[in-house]
PDB file of C-alpha atoms in Angstrom:
ATOM      1  CA  UNK Y  17     148.633 184.572 134.464  1.00 53.00           C
ATOM      2  CA  UNK Y  18     152.428 185.037 133.637  1.00 62.00           C
ATOM      3  CA  UNK Y  19     153.896 183.046 130.948  1.00 67.00           C
ATOM      4  CA  UNK Y  20     156.186 180.299 131.713  1.00 71.00           C
ATOM      5  CA  UNK Y  21     159.287 180.397 131.309  1.00 84.00           C
ATOM      6  CA  UNK Y  22     161.427 177.977 129.526  1.00 83.00           C
ATOM      7  CA  UNK Y  23     162.246 175.391 132.777  1.00 86.00           C
ATOM      8  CA  UNK Y  24     159.031 175.170 133.484  1.00 87.00           C
ATOM      9  CA  UNK Y  25     157.393 174.324 129.371  1.00 89.00           C
ATOM     10  CA  UNK Y  26     159.846 171.312 129.534  1.00 90.00           C
ATOM     11  CA  UNK Y  27     159.166 170.375 132.672  1.00 91.00           C
ATOM     12  CA  UNK Y  28     155.178 170.775 131.129  1.00 92.00           C
ATOM     13  CA  UNK Y  29     155.782 168.683 128.526  1.00 94.00           C
ATOM     14  CA  UNK Y  30     157.627 165.751 129.341  1.00 95.00           C
ATOM     15  CA  UNK Y  31     154.818 165.623 132.057  1.00 95.00           C
ATOM     16  CA  UNK Y  32     152.856 165.129 129.922  1.00 96.00           C
ATOM     17  CA  UNK Y  33     154.669 162.807 127.887  1.00 96.00           C
ATOM     18  CA  UNK Y  34     154.658 160.581 130.218  1.00 96.00           C
ATOM     19  CA  UNK Y  35     151.099 160.922 131.475  1.00 96.00           C
ATOM     20  CA  UNK Y  36     150.325 160.307 127.779  1.00 97.00           C
ATOM     21  CA  UNK Y  37     153.226 156.780 127.649  1.00 96.00           C
ATOM     22  CA  UNK Y  38     150.793 156.136 130.959  1.00 95.00           C
ATOM     23  CA  UNK Y  39     147.568 156.214 129.352  1.00 95.00           C
ATOM     24  CA  UNK Y  40     148.357 154.314 126.627  1.00 96.00           C
ATOM     25  CA  UNK Y  41     149.739 151.160 128.336  1.00 95.00           C
ATOM     26  CA  UNK Y  42     146.402 150.867 129.647  1.00 93.00           C
ATOM     27  CA  UNK Y  43     144.336 151.780 126.498  1.00 94.00           C
ATOM     28  CA  UNK Y  44     147.144 149.300 124.228  1.00 95.00           C
ATOM     29  CA  UNK Y  45     149.687 147.094 126.510  1.00 94.00           C
ATOM     30  CA  UNK Y  46     153.059 147.524 126.562  1.00 94.00           C
ATOM     31  CA  UNK Y  47     154.012 146.370 122.543  1.00 92.00           C
ATOM     32  CA  UNK Y  48     151.123 148.904 121.630  1.00 95.00           C
ATOM     33  CA  UNK Y  49     152.690 151.812 123.082  1.00 96.00           C
ATOM     34  CA  UNK Y  50     155.436 152.487 120.701  1.00 95.00           C
ATOM     35  CA  UNK Y  51     157.427 156.902 119.986  1.00 95.00           C
ATOM     36  CA  UNK Y  52     154.901 157.429 116.403  1.00 95.00           C
ATOM     37  CA  UNK Y  53     151.172 156.436 119.532  1.00 96.00           C
ATOM     38  CA  UNK Y  54     152.820 158.937 122.227  1.00 97.00           C
ATOM     39  CA  UNK Y  55     153.455 161.586 120.147  1.00 95.00           C
ATOM     40  CA  UNK Y  56     150.287 161.445 118.071  1.00 95.00           C
ATOM     41  CA  UNK Y  57     148.437 161.255 121.139  1.00 96.00           C
ATOM     42  CA  UNK Y  58     150.553 164.165 122.424  1.00 96.00           C
ATOM     43  CA  UNK Y  59     149.742 166.287 119.753  1.00 96.00           C
ATOM     44  CA  UNK Y  60     153.547 167.067 119.937  1.00 95.00           C
ATOM     45  CA  UNK Y  61     155.999 166.481 116.973  1.00 94.00           C
ATOM     46  CA  UNK Y  62     159.117 163.471 116.973  1.00 93.00           C
ATOM     47  CA  UNK Y  63     161.383 166.851 117.103  1.00 93.00           C
ATOM     48  CA  UNK Y  64     159.199 167.562 120.245  1.00 92.00           C
ATOM     49  CA  UNK Y  65     159.499 164.101 121.624  1.00 94.00           C
ATOM     50  CA  UNK Y  66     163.459 162.982 120.761  1.00 93.00           C
ATOM     51  CA  UNK Y  67     164.560 166.873 122.355  1.00 92.00           C
ATOM     52  CA  UNK Y  68     163.421 164.948 125.699  1.00 93.00           C
ATOM     53  CA  UNK Y  69     163.752 161.613 125.195  1.00 94.00           C
ATOM     54  CA  UNK Y  70     166.451 159.466 122.881  1.00 91.00           C
ATOM     55  CA  UNK Y  71     164.962 156.824 122.883  1.00 91.00           C
ATOM     56  CA  UNK Y  72     162.034 154.744 123.399  1.00 90.00           C
ATOM     57  CA  UNK Y  73     163.880 153.097 125.994  1.00 89.00           C
ATOM     58  CA  UNK Y  74     164.652 156.358 128.219  1.00 91.00           C
ATOM     59  CA  UNK Y  75     160.682 157.219 127.042  1.00 93.00           C
ATOM     60  CA  UNK Y  76     159.758 154.321 129.226  1.00 93.00           C
ATOM     61  CA  UNK Y  77     162.490 154.492 131.714  1.00 91.00           C
ATOM     62  CA  UNK Y  78     161.415 157.877 132.715  1.00 93.00           C
ATOM     63  CA  UNK Y  79     157.217 156.383 132.773  1.00 93.00           C
ATOM     64  CA  UNK Y  80     158.863 153.573 135.455  1.00 91.00           C
ATOM     65  CA  UNK Y  81     159.724 157.351 137.669  1.00 91.00           C
ATOM     66  CA  UNK Y  82     156.356 158.613 136.732  1.00 92.00           C
ATOM     67  CA  UNK Y  83     154.335 155.542 137.803  1.00 91.00           C
ATOM     68  CA  UNK Y  84     156.827 155.247 141.100  1.00 90.00           C
ATOM     69  CA  UNK Y  85     155.401 159.127 141.658  1.00 91.00           C
ATOM     70  CA  UNK Y  86     152.068 158.494 141.458  1.00 89.00           C
ATOM     71  CA  UNK Y  87     152.796 155.131 143.987  1.00 87.00           C
ATOM     72  CA  UNK Y  88     154.404 156.777 146.169  1.00 88.00           C
ATOM     73  CA  UNK Y  89     151.634 159.348 146.363  1.00 86.00           C
ATOM     74  CA  UNK Y  90     148.689 157.554 146.826  1.00 83.00           C
ATOM     75  CA  UNK Y  91     150.628 155.840 149.210  1.00 83.00           C
ATOM     76  CA  UNK Y  92     151.721 158.768 151.940  1.00 81.00           C
ATOM     77  CA  UNK Y  93     147.973 160.655 151.924  1.00 75.00           C
ATOM     78  CA  UNK Y  94     147.652 158.434 154.232  1.00 70.00           C
ATOM     79  CA  UNK Y  95     151.080 158.540 156.370  1.00 66.00           C
ATOM     80  CA  UNK Y  96     150.141 160.629 158.831  1.00 63.00           C
ATOM     81  CA  UNK Y  97     146.478 159.522 160.504  1.00 64.00           C
ATOM     82  CA  UNK Y  98     146.711 158.390 163.927  1.00 64.00           C
ATOM     83  CA  UNK Y  99     142.465 158.319 164.539  1.00 66.00           C
ATOM     84  CA  UNK Y 100     141.050 155.283 164.762  1.00 61.00           C
ATOM     85  CA  UNK Y 101     140.102 154.658 161.052  1.00 74.00           C
ATOM     86  CA  UNK Y 102     144.299 154.431 160.296  1.00 77.00           C
ATOM     87  CA  UNK Y 103     144.698 151.369 159.574  1.00 79.00           C
ATOM     88  CA  UNK Y 104     142.211 150.542 157.584  1.00 79.00           C
ATOM     89  CA  UNK Y 105     143.500 154.330 156.005  1.00 81.00           C
ATOM     90  CA  UNK Y 106     146.337 152.439 155.806  1.00 84.00           C
ATOM     91  CA  UNK Y 107     145.294 149.607 154.010  1.00 85.00           C
ATOM     92  CA  UNK Y 108     142.718 151.334 151.396  1.00 85.00           C
ATOM     93  CA  UNK Y 109     146.452 153.793 150.337  1.00 85.00           C
ATOM     94  CA  UNK Y 110     148.547 150.461 149.653  1.00 87.00           C
ATOM     95  CA  UNK Y 111     145.554 149.324 148.152  1.00 87.00           C
ATOM     96  CA  UNK Y 112     144.952 152.054 144.979  1.00 86.00           C
ATOM     97  CA  UNK Y 113     148.190 152.658 145.063  1.00 85.00           C
ATOM     98  CA  UNK Y 114     147.957 148.868 143.862  1.00 86.00           C
ATOM     99  CA  UNK Y 115     145.594 148.317 141.864  1.00 84.00           C
ATOM    100  CA  UNK Y 116     143.725 151.498 138.875  1.00 82.00           C
ATOM    101  CA  UNK Y 117     145.472 152.909 135.450  1.00 86.00           C
ATOM    102  CA  UNK Y 118     148.810 154.094 137.022  1.00 86.00           C
ATOM    103  CA  UNK Y 119     148.941 150.279 138.587  1.00 86.00           C
ATOM    104  CA  UNK Y 120     148.195 148.311 135.409  1.00 88.00           C
ATOM    105  CA  UNK Y 121     150.808 150.789 134.051  1.00 91.00           C
ATOM    106  CA  UNK Y 122     153.105 149.516 135.857  1.00 89.00           C
ATOM    107  CA  UNK Y 123     152.403 145.689 135.060  1.00 89.00           C
ATOM    108  CA  UNK Y 124     152.745 146.043 131.341  1.00 91.00           C
ATOM    109  CA  UNK Y 125     155.874 147.004 131.781  1.00 92.00           C
ATOM    110  CA  UNK Y 126     156.822 144.452 134.577  1.00 89.00           C
ATOM    111  CA  UNK Y 127     155.581 141.325 131.726  1.00 90.00           C
ATOM    112  CA  UNK Y 128     157.387 143.592 128.877  1.00 92.00           C
ATOM    113  CA  UNK Y 129     160.432 143.442 131.756  1.00 91.00           C
ATOM    114  CA  UNK Y 130     160.589 139.062 132.001  1.00 91.00           C
ATOM    115  CA  UNK Y 131     162.312 139.295 128.487  1.00 93.00           C
ATOM    116  CA  UNK Y 132     163.429 142.877 128.696  1.00 91.00           C
ATOM    117  CA  UNK Y 133     167.322 143.379 131.462  1.00 92.00           C
ATOM    118  CA  UNK Y 134     167.266 147.077 130.438  1.00 89.00           C
ATOM    119  CA  UNK Y 135     163.787 147.535 131.621  1.00 90.00           C
ATOM    120  CA  UNK Y 136     164.081 144.509 134.034  1.00 91.00           C
ATOM    121  CA  UNK Y 137     167.373 147.193 135.747  1.00 91.00           C
ATOM    122  CA  UNK Y 138     165.667 150.166 135.147  1.00 88.00           C
ATOM    123  CA  UNK Y 139     162.073 148.907 137.473  1.00 89.00           C
ATOM    124  CA  UNK Y 140     163.893 147.163 140.515  1.00 90.00           C
ATOM    125  CA  UNK Y 141     165.078 150.951 142.109  1.00 91.00           C
ATOM    126  CA  UNK Y 142     161.869 152.063 141.380  1.00 89.00           C
ATOM    127  CA  UNK Y 143     159.546 148.608 142.973  1.00 87.00           C
ATOM    128  CA  UNK Y 144     162.200 147.997 145.989  1.00 90.00           C
ATOM    129  CA  UNK Y 145     161.251 151.919 146.947  1.00 91.00           C
ATOM    130  CA  UNK Y 146     157.002 151.152 146.731  1.00 88.00           C
ATOM    131  CA  UNK Y 147     158.146 148.383 149.277  1.00 87.00           C
ATOM    132  CA  UNK Y 148     160.560 150.923 150.995  1.00 89.00           C
ATOM    133  CA  UNK Y 149     157.078 152.520 151.253  1.00 89.00           C
ATOM    134  CA  UNK Y 150     154.063 150.131 152.243  1.00 87.00           C
ATOM    135  CA  UNK Y 151     156.440 148.192 155.152  1.00 86.00           C
ATOM    136  CA  UNK Y 152     157.345 152.003 156.506  1.00 86.00           C
ATOM    137  CA  UNK Y 153     153.063 153.361 156.389  1.00 84.00           C
ATOM    138  CA  UNK Y 154     152.425 149.780 157.453  1.00 83.00           C
ATOM    139  CA  UNK Y 155     154.913 149.211 160.194  1.00 83.00           C
ATOM    140  CA  UNK Y 156     152.906 149.856 162.946  1.00 80.00           C
ATOM    141  CA  UNK Y 157     150.675 147.035 162.430  1.00 80.00           C
ATOM    142  CA  UNK Y 158     153.640 144.017 162.695  1.00 78.00           C
ATOM    143  CA  UNK Y 159     155.462 145.917 165.372  1.00 76.00           C
ATOM    144  CA  UNK Y 160     154.477 143.014 167.523  1.00 75.00           C
ATOM    145  CA  UNK Y 161     156.050 140.368 165.909  1.00 77.00           C
ATOM    146  CA  UNK Y 162     159.297 139.304 164.446  1.00 81.00           C
ATOM    147  CA  UNK Y 163     160.983 140.394 161.028  1.00 84.00           C
ATOM    148  CA  UNK Y 164     160.568 137.510 159.248  1.00 86.00           C
ATOM    149  CA  UNK Y 165     157.230 137.366 160.609  1.00 84.00           C
ATOM    150  CA  UNK Y 166     156.144 141.288 159.496  1.00 84.00           C
ATOM    151  CA  UNK Y 167     158.101 140.633 156.264  1.00 86.00           C
ATOM    152  CA  UNK Y 168     155.776 137.611 155.315  1.00 88.00           C
ATOM    153  CA  UNK Y 169     152.524 139.164 156.704  1.00 87.00           C
ATOM    154  CA  UNK Y 170     153.933 141.717 154.090  1.00 88.00           C
ATOM    155  CA  UNK Y 171     154.483 140.132 151.075  1.00 89.00           C
ATOM    156  CA  UNK Y 172     151.349 138.230 151.569  1.00 91.00           C
ATOM    157  CA  UNK Y 173     149.686 141.896 151.634  1.00 90.00           C
ATOM    158  CA  UNK Y 174     151.406 142.814 147.871  1.00 89.00           C
ATOM    159  CA  UNK Y 175     150.704 139.394 146.170  1.00 91.00           C
ATOM    160  CA  UNK Y 176     147.126 139.806 147.042  1.00 92.00           C
ATOM    161  CA  UNK Y 177     146.471 143.673 145.938  1.00 89.00           C
ATOM    162  CA  UNK Y 178     148.393 142.515 142.614  1.00 87.00           C
ATOM    163  CA  UNK Y 179     146.537 138.837 142.726  1.00 90.00           C
ATOM    164  CA  UNK Y 180     143.632 141.244 142.717  1.00 89.00           C
ATOM    165  CA  UNK Y 181     144.162 144.087 140.599  1.00 85.00           C
ATOM    166  CA  UNK Y 182     145.236 140.972 137.412  1.00 84.00           C
ATOM    167  CA  UNK Y 183     142.482 139.229 137.984  1.00 86.00           C
ATOM    168  CA  UNK Y 184     140.279 142.939 137.476  1.00 82.00           C
ATOM    169  CA  UNK Y 185     141.641 143.040 134.237  1.00 78.00           C
ATOM    170  CA  UNK Y 186     138.722 139.532 133.380  1.00 81.00           C
ATOM    171  CA  UNK Y 187     136.571 140.559 136.788  1.00 81.00           C
ATOM    172  CA  UNK Y 188     135.757 142.973 137.567  1.00 81.00           C
ATOM    173  CA  UNK Y 189     134.197 142.085 140.598  1.00 87.00           C
ATOM    174  CA  UNK Y 190     134.466 145.335 143.914  1.00 87.00           C
ATOM    175  CA  UNK Y 191     132.075 143.317 146.113  1.00 92.00           C
ATOM    176  CA  UNK Y 192     134.598 139.757 146.537  1.00 92.00           C
ATOM    177  CA  UNK Y 193     137.561 141.582 146.225  1.00 89.00           C
ATOM    178  CA  UNK Y 194     136.782 143.384 148.996  1.00 89.00           C
ATOM    179  CA  UNK Y 195     135.502 139.791 151.275  1.00 92.00           C
ATOM    180  CA  UNK Y 196     139.237 138.538 150.089  1.00 91.00           C
ATOM    181  CA  UNK Y 197     141.033 142.180 151.819  1.00 89.00           C
ATOM    182  CA  UNK Y 198     138.513 141.321 154.944  1.00 89.00           C
ATOM    183  CA  UNK Y 199     140.116 137.881 155.468  1.00 91.00           C
ATOM    184  CA  UNK Y 200     143.442 138.866 154.125  1.00 90.00           C
ATOM    185  CA  UNK Y 201     143.060 141.740 158.180  1.00 85.00           C
ATOM    186  CA  UNK Y 202     141.064 138.919 159.797  1.00 86.00           C
ATOM    187  CA  UNK Y 203     143.651 135.976 159.478  1.00 86.00           C
ATOM    188  CA  UNK Y 204     146.843 138.795 159.553  1.00 85.00           C
ATOM    189  CA  UNK Y 205     146.320 141.631 161.550  1.00 77.00           C
ATOM    190  CA  UNK Y 206     143.719 141.093 163.991  1.00 70.00           C
ATOM    191  CA  UNK Y 207     145.060 140.175 168.061  1.00 54.00           C
ATOM    192  CA  UNK Y 208     143.263 136.785 168.086  1.00 47.00           C
ATOM    193  CA  UNK Y 209     145.253 135.386 164.156  1.00 48.00           C
ATOM    194  CA  UNK Y 210     148.148 136.566 165.233  1.00 48.00           C
ATOM    195  CA  UNK Y 211     147.956 134.558 168.834  1.00 47.00           C
ATOM    196  CA  UNK Y 212     147.154 130.997 167.437  1.00 44.00           C
ATOM    197  CA  UNK Y 213     150.131 131.818 164.656  1.00 44.00           C
ATOM    198  CA  UNK Y 214     147.906 132.452 161.745  1.00 41.00           C
ATOM    199  CA  UNK Y 215     149.535 135.063 160.758  1.00 41.00           C
ATOM    200  CA  UNK Y 216     152.277 133.522 159.846  1.00 39.00           C
ATOM    201  CA  UNK Y 217     154.739 130.332 159.343  1.00 37.00           C
TER     202      UNK Y 217
END
């Protein structure tokens, strides 16, 4: 195989550091994710880490963007489907994006952002981008609703999935989570629910 260029080497090392940061956030939480732990787990020197990220704040800000990329990739995976199962596939893609290791790592950053204004500012743009991507993905599901009802329906899905992700850290029950999501689909997406006004206030 041809040797990597210097830029490719830099990009690979940077991505490796971000992947390692996510792993540490999932395993050790925000407070336990130190730059020392990240560099040791990545198998890199202090100088190599500082070459890419001059501070922990800069590293976490980059991790925010990396996590958003992972979540957006999951969301985009179902965007082009038009088959009869497309609706379920779109919901599954959103559920995948809002669960699993990437989302767990993001939750750690969310909680830290409550008392860290700089981290909060770093998080907001990516979370807005993810929100826009989800709303665009599910736009066909809410096309026949007025904007307020569509917004309430979409936000209710966000809140439900975040709640399920948080609950799973203490009690993993996939079957129950499936039933809860099915209930949301029945109450919010089915034609009967729209006609009866159950989809939104």
